mmCIF file with all atom_site columns, C-alpha atoms and ligand atoms in Angstrom:
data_model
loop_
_atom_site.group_PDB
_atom_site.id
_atom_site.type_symbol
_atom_site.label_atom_id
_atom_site.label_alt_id
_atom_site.label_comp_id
_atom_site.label_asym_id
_atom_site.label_entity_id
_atom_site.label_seq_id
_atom_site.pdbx_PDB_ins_code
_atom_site.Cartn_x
_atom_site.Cartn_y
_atom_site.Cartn_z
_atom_site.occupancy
_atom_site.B_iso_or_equiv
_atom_site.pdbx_formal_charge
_atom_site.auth_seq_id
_atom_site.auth_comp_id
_atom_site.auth_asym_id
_atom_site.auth_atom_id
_atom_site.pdbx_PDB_model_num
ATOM   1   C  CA  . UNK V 1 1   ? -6.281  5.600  33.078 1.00 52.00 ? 1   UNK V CA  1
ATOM   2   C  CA  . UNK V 1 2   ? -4.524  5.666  36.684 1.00 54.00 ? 2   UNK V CA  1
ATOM   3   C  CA  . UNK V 1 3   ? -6.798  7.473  39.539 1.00 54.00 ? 3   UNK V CA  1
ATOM   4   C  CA  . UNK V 1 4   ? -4.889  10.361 39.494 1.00 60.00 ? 4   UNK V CA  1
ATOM   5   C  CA  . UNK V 1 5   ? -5.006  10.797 35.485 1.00 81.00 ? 5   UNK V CA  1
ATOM   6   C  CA  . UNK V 1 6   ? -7.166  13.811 34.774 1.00 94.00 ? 6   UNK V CA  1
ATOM   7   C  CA  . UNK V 1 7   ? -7.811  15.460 31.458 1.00 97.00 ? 7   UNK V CA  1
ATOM   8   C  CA  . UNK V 1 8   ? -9.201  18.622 30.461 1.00 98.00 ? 8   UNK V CA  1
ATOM   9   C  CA  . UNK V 1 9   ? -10.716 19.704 27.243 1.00 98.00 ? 9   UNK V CA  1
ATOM   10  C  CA  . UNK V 1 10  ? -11.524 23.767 26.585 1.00 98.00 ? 10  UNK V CA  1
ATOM   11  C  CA  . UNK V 1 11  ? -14.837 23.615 25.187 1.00 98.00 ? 11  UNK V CA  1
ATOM   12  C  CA  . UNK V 1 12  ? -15.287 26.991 22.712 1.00 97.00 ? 12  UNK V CA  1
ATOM   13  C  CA  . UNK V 1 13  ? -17.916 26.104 20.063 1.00 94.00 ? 13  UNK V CA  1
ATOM   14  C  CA  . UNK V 1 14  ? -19.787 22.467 18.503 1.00 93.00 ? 14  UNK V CA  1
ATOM   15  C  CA  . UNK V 1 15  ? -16.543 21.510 17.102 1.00 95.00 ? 15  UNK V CA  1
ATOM   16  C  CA  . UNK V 1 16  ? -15.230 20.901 20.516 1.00 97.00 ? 16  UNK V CA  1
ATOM   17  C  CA  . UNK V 1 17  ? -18.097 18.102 20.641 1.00 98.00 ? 17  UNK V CA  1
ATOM   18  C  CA  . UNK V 1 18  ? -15.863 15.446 18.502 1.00 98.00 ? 18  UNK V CA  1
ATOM   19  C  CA  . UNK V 1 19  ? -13.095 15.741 20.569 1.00 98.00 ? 19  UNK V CA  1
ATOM   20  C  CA  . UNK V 1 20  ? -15.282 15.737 23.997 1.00 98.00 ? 20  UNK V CA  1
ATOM   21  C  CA  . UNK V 1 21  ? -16.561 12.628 22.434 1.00 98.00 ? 21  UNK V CA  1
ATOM   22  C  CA  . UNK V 1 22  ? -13.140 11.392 21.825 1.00 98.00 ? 22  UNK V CA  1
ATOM   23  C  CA  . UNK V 1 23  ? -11.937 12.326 24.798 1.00 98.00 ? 23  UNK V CA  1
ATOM   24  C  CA  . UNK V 1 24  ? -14.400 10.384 26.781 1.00 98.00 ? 24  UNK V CA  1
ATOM   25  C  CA  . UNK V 1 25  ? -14.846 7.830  25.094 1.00 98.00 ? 25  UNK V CA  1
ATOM   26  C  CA  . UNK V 1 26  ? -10.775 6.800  25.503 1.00 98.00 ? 26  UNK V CA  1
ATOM   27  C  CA  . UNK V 1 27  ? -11.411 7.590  29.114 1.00 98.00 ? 27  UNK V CA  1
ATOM   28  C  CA  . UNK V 1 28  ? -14.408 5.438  29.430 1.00 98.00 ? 28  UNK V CA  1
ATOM   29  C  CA  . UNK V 1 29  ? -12.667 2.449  27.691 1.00 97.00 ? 29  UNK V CA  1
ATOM   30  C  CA  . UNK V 1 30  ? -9.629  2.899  29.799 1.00 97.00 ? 30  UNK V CA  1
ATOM   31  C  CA  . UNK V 1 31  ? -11.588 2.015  33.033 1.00 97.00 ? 31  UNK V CA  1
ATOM   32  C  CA  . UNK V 1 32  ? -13.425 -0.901 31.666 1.00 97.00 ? 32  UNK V CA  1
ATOM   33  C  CA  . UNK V 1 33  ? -17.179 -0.007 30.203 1.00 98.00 ? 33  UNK V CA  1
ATOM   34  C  CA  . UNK V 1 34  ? -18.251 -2.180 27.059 1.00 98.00 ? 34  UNK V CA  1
ATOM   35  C  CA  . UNK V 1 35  ? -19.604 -0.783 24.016 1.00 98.00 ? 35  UNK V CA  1
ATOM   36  C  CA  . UNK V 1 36  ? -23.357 0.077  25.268 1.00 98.00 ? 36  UNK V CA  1
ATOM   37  C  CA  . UNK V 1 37  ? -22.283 2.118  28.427 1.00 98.00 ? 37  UNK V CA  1
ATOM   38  C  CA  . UNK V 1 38  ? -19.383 3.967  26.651 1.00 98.00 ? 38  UNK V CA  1
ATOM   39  C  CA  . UNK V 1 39  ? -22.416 4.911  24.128 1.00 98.00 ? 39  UNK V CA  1
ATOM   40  C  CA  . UNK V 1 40  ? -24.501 6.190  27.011 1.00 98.00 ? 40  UNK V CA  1
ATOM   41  C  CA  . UNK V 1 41  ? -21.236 8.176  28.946 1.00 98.00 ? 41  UNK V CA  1
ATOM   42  C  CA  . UNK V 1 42  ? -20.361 9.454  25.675 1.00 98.00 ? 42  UNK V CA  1
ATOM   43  C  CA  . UNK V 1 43  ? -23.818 10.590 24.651 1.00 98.00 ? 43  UNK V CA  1
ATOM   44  C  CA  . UNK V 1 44  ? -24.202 12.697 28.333 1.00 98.00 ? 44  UNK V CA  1
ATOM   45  C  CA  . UNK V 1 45  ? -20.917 14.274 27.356 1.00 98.00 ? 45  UNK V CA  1
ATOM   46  C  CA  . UNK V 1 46  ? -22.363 15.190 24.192 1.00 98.00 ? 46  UNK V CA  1
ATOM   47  C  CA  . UNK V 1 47  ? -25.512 16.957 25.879 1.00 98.00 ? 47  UNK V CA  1
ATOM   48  C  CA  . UNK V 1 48  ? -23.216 18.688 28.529 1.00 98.00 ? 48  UNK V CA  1
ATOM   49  C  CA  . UNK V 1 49  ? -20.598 19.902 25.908 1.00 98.00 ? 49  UNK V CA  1
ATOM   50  C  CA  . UNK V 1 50  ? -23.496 21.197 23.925 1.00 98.00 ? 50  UNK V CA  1
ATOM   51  C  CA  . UNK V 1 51  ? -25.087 23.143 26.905 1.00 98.00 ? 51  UNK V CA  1
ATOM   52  C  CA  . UNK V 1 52  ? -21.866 25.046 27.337 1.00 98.00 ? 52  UNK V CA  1
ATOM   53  C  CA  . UNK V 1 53  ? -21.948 25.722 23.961 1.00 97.00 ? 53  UNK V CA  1
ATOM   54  C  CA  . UNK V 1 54  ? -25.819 26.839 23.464 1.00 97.00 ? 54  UNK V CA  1
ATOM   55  C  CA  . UNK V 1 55  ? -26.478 28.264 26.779 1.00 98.00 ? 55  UNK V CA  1
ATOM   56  C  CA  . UNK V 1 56  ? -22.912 29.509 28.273 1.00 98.00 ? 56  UNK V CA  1
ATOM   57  C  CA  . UNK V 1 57  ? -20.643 30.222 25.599 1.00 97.00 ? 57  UNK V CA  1
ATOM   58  C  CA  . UNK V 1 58  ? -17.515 28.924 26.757 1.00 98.00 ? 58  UNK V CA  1
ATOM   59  C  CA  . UNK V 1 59  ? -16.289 26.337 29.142 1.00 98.00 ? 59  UNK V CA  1
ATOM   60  C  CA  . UNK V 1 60  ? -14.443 23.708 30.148 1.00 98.00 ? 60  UNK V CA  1
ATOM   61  C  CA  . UNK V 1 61  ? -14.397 19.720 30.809 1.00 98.00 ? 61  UNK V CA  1
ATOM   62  C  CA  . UNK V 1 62  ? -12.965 17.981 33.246 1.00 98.00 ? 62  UNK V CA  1
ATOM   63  C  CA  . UNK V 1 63  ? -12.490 14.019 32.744 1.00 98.00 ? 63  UNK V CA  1
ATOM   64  C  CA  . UNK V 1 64  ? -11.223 11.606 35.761 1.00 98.00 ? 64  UNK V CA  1
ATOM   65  C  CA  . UNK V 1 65  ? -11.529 8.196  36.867 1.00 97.00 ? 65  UNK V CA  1
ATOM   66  C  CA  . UNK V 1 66  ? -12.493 7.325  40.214 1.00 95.00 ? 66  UNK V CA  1
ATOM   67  C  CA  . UNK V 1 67  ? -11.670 4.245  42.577 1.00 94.00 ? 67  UNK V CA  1
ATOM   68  C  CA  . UNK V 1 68  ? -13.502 3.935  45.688 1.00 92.00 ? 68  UNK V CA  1
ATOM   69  C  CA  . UNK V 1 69  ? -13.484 1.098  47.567 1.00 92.00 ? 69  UNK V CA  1
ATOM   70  C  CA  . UNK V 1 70  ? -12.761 -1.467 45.354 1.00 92.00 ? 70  UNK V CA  1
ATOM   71  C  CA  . UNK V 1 71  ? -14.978 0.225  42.672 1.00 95.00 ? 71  UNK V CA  1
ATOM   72  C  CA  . UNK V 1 72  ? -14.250 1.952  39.411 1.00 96.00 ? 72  UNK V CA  1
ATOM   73  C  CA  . UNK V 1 73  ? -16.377 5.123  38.011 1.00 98.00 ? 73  UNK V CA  1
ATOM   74  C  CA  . UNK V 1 74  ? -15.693 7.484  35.383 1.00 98.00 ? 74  UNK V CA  1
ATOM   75  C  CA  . UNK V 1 75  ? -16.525 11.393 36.426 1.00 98.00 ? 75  UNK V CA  1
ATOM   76  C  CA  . UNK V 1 76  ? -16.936 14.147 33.807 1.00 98.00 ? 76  UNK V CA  1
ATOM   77  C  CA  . UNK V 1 77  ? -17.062 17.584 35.260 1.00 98.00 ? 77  UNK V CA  1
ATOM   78  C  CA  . UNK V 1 78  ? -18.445 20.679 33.300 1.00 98.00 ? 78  UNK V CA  1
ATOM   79  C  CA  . UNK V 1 79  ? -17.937 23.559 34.169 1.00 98.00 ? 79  UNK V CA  1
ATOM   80  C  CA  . UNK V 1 80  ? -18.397 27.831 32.832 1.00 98.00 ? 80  UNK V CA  1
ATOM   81  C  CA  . UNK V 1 81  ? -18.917 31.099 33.513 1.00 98.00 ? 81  UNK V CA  1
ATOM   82  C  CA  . UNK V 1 82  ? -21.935 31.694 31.546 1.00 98.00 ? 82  UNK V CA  1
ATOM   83  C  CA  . UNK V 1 83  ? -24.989 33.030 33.093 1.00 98.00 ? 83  UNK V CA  1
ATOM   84  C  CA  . UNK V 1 84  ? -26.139 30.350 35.409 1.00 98.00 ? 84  UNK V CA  1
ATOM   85  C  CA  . UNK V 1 85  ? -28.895 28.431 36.113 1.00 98.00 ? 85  UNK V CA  1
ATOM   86  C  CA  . UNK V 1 86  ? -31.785 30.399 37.748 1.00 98.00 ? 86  UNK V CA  1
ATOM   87  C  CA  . UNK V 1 87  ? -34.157 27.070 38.606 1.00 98.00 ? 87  UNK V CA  1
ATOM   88  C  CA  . UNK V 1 88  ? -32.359 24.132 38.345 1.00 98.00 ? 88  UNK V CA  1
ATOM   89  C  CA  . UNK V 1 89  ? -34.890 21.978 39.256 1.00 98.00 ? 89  UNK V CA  1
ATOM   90  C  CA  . UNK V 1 90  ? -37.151 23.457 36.308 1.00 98.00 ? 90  UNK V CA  1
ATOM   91  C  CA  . UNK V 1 91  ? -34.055 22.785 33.680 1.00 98.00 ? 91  UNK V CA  1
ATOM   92  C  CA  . UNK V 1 92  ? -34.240 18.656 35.020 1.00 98.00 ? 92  UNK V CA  1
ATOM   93  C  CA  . UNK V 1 93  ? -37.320 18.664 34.149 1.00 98.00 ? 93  UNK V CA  1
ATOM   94  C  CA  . UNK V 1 94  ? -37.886 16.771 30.409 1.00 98.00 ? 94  UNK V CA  1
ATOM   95  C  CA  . UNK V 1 95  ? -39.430 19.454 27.658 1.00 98.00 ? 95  UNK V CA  1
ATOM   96  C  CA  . UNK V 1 96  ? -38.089 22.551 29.300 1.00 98.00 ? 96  UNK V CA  1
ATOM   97  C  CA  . UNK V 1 97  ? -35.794 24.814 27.197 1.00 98.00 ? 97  UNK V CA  1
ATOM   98  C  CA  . UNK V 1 98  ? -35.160 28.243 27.133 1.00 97.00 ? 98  UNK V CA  1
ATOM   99  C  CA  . UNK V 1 99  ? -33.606 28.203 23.620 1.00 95.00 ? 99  UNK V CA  1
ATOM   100 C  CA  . UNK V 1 100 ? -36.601 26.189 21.511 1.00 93.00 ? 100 UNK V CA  1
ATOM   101 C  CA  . UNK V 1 101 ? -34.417 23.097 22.186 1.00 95.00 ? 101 UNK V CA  1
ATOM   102 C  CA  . UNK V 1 102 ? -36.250 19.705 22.986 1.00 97.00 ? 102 UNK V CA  1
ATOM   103 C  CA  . UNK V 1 103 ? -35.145 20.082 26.775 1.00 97.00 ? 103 UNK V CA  1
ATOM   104 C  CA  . UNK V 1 104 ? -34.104 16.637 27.222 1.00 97.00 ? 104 UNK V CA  1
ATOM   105 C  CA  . UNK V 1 105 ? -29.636 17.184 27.544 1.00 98.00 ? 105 UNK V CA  1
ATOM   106 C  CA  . UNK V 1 106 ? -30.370 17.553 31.598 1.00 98.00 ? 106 UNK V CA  1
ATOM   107 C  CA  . UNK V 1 107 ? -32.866 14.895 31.976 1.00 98.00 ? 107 UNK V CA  1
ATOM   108 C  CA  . UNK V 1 108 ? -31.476 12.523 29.110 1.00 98.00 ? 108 UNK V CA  1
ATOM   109 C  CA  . UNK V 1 109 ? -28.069 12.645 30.713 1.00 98.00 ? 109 UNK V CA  1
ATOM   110 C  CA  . UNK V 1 110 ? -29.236 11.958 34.566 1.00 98.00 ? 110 UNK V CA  1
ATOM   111 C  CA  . UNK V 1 111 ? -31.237 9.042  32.998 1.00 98.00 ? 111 UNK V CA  1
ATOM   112 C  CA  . UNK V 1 112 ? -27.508 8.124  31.344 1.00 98.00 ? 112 UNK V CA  1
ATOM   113 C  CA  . UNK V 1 113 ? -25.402 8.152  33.698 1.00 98.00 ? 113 UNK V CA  1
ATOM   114 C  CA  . UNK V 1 114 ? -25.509 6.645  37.935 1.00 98.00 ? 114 UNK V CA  1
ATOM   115 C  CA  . UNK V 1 115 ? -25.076 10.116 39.342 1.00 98.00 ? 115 UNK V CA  1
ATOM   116 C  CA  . UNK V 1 116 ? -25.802 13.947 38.557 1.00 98.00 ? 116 UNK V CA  1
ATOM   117 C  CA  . UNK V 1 117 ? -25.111 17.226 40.237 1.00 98.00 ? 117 UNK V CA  1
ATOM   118 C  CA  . UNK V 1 118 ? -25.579 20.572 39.051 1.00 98.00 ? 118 UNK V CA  1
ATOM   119 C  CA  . UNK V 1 119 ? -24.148 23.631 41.014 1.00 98.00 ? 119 UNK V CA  1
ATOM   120 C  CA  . UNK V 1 120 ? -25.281 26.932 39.149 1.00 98.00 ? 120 UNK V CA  1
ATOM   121 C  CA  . UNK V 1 121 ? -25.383 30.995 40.306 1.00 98.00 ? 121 UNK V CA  1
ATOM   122 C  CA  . UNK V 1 122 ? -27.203 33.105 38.199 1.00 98.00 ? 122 UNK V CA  1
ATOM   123 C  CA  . UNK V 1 123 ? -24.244 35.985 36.743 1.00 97.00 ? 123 UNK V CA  1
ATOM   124 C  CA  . UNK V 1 124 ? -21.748 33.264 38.054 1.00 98.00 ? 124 UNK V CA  1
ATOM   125 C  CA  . UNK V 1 125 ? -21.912 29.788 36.371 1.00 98.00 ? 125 UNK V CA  1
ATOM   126 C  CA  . UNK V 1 126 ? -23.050 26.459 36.111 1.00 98.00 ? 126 UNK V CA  1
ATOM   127 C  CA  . UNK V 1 127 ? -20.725 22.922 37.206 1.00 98.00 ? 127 UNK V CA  1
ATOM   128 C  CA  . UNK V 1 128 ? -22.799 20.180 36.325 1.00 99.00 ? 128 UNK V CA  1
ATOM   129 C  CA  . UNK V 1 129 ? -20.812 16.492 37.633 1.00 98.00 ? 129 UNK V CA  1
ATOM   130 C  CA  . UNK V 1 130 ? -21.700 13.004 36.929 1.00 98.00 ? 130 UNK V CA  1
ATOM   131 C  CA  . UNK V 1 131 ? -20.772 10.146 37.258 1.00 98.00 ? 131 UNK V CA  1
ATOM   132 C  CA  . UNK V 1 132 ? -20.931 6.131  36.304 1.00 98.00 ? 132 UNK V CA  1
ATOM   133 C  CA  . UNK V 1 133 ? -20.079 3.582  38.073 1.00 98.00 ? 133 UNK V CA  1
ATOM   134 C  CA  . UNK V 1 134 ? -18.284 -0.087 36.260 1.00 97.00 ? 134 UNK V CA  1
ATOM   135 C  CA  . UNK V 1 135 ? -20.112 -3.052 37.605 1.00 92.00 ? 135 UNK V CA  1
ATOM   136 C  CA  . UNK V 1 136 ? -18.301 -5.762 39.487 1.00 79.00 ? 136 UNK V CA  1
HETATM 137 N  N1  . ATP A 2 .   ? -24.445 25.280 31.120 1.00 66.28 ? 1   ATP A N1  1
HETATM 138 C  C1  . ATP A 2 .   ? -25.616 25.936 31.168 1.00 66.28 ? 1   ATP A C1  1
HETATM 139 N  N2  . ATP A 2 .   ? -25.647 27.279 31.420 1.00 66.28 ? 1   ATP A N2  1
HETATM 140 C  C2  . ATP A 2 .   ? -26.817 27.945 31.492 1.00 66.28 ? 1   ATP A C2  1
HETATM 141 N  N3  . ATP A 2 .   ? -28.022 27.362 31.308 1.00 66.28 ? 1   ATP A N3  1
HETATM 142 C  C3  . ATP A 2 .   ? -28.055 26.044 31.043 1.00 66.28 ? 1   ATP A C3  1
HETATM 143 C  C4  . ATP A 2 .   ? -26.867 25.259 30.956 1.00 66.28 ? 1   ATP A C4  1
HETATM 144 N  N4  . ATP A 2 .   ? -27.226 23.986 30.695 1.00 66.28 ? 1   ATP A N4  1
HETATM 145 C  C5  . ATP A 2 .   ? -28.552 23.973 30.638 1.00 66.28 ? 1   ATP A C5  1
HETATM 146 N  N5  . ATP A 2 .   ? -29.073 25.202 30.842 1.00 66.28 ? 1   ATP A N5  1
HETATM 147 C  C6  . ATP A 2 .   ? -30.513 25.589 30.906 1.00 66.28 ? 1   ATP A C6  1
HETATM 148 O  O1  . ATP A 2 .   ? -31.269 24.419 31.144 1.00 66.28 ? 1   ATP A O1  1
HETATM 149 C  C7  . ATP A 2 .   ? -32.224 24.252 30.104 1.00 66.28 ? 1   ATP A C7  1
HETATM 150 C  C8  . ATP A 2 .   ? -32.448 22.770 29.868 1.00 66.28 ? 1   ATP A C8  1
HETATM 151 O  O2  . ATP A 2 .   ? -31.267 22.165 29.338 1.00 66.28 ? 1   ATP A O2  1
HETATM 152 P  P1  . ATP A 2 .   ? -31.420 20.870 28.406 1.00 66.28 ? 1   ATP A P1  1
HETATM 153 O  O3  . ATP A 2 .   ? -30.075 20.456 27.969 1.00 66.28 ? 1   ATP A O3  1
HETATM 154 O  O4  . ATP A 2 .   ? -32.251 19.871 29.134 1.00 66.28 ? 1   ATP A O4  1
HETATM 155 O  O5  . ATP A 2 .   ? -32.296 21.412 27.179 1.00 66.28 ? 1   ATP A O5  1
HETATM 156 P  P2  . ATP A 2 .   ? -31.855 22.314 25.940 1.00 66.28 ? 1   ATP A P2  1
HETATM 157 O  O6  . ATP A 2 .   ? -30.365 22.446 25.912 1.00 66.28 ? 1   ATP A O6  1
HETATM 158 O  O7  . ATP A 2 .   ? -32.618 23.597 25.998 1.00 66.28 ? 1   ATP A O7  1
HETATM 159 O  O8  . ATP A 2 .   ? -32.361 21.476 24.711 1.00 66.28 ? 1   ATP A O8  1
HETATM 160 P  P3  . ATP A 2 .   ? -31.717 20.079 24.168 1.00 66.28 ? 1   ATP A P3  1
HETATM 161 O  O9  . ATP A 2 .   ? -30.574 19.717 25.070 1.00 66.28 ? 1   ATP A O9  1
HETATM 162 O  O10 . ATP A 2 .   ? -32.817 19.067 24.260 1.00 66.28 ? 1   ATP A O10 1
HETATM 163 O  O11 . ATP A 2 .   ? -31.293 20.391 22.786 1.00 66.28 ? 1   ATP A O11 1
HETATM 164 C  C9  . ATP A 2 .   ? -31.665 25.023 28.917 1.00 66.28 ? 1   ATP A C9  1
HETATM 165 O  O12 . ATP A 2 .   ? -32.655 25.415 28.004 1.00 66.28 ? 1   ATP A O12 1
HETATM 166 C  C10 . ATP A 2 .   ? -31.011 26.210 29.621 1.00 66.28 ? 1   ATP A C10 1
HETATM 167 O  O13 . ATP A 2 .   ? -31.976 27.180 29.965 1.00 66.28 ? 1   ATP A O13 1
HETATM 168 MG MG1 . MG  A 3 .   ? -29.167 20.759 26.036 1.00 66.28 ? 2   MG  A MG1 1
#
């Protein structure tokens, strides 16, 4: 994957998760992880997809490599219009859902991956980013 490739995936319902997974996983390949850190960027995307899914409806994913300064990192970028995050801070945390779930996508996937931002509105939306890094 060149720095400028980008790919997008429209993420409707849990059969979008296979090809988020597939999708990623190519992605992650293409900019160098072995077979345990692929496993752990493909797993976050897993979570993320699912959140749009469970807790937004609809969305989409964004999928982009990144070189910066001599480094390589894979960035996933999800992002909806669903009804937003109203504590963000209190949806990190491990063991809190709103939906009976286990509460561990958010926390599971920061543990995952190097980097993690989430950007949410209540009415507006929710962008969660993250990122990982390839080590020299
Ligand atoms: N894209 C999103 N839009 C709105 N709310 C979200 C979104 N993603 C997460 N949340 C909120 O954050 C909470 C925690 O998310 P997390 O993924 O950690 O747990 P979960 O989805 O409830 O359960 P699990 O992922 O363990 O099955 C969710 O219950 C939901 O309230
Ligand atoms: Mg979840």
């Amino acid at each position: 994957m060149s720095p400028h490739d980008e790919r997008e995936l429209a993420i409707e319902d849990e059969g979008d998760v296979v090809a988020a997974r597939q999708m990623v996983r190519q992605a992650a390949q293409a900019v160098g992880f072995g077979v345990t850190d692929t496993t752990r960027i493909v797993t976050a995307a897993s979570e993320l997809t699912r959140n749009i899914c469970n807790h937004a409806g609809a969305g989409v994913m964004r999928v982009r490599s990144i070189d910066e300064d001599g480094r390589s990192a894979i960035e996933l970028e999800f992002v909806d219009q669903g009804p937003g995050i109203p504590d963000v801070a209190q949806a990190m945390e491990e063991g809190y859902s709103t939906s009976g779930g286990l509460g561990l996508g958010l926390p599971g996937s920061k543990r995952l991956m190097d980097e993690m931002e989430v950007e949410s509105a209540v009415g507006r939306g929710t962008t969660v980013r993250v990122r990982k890094w390839l080590k020299a």
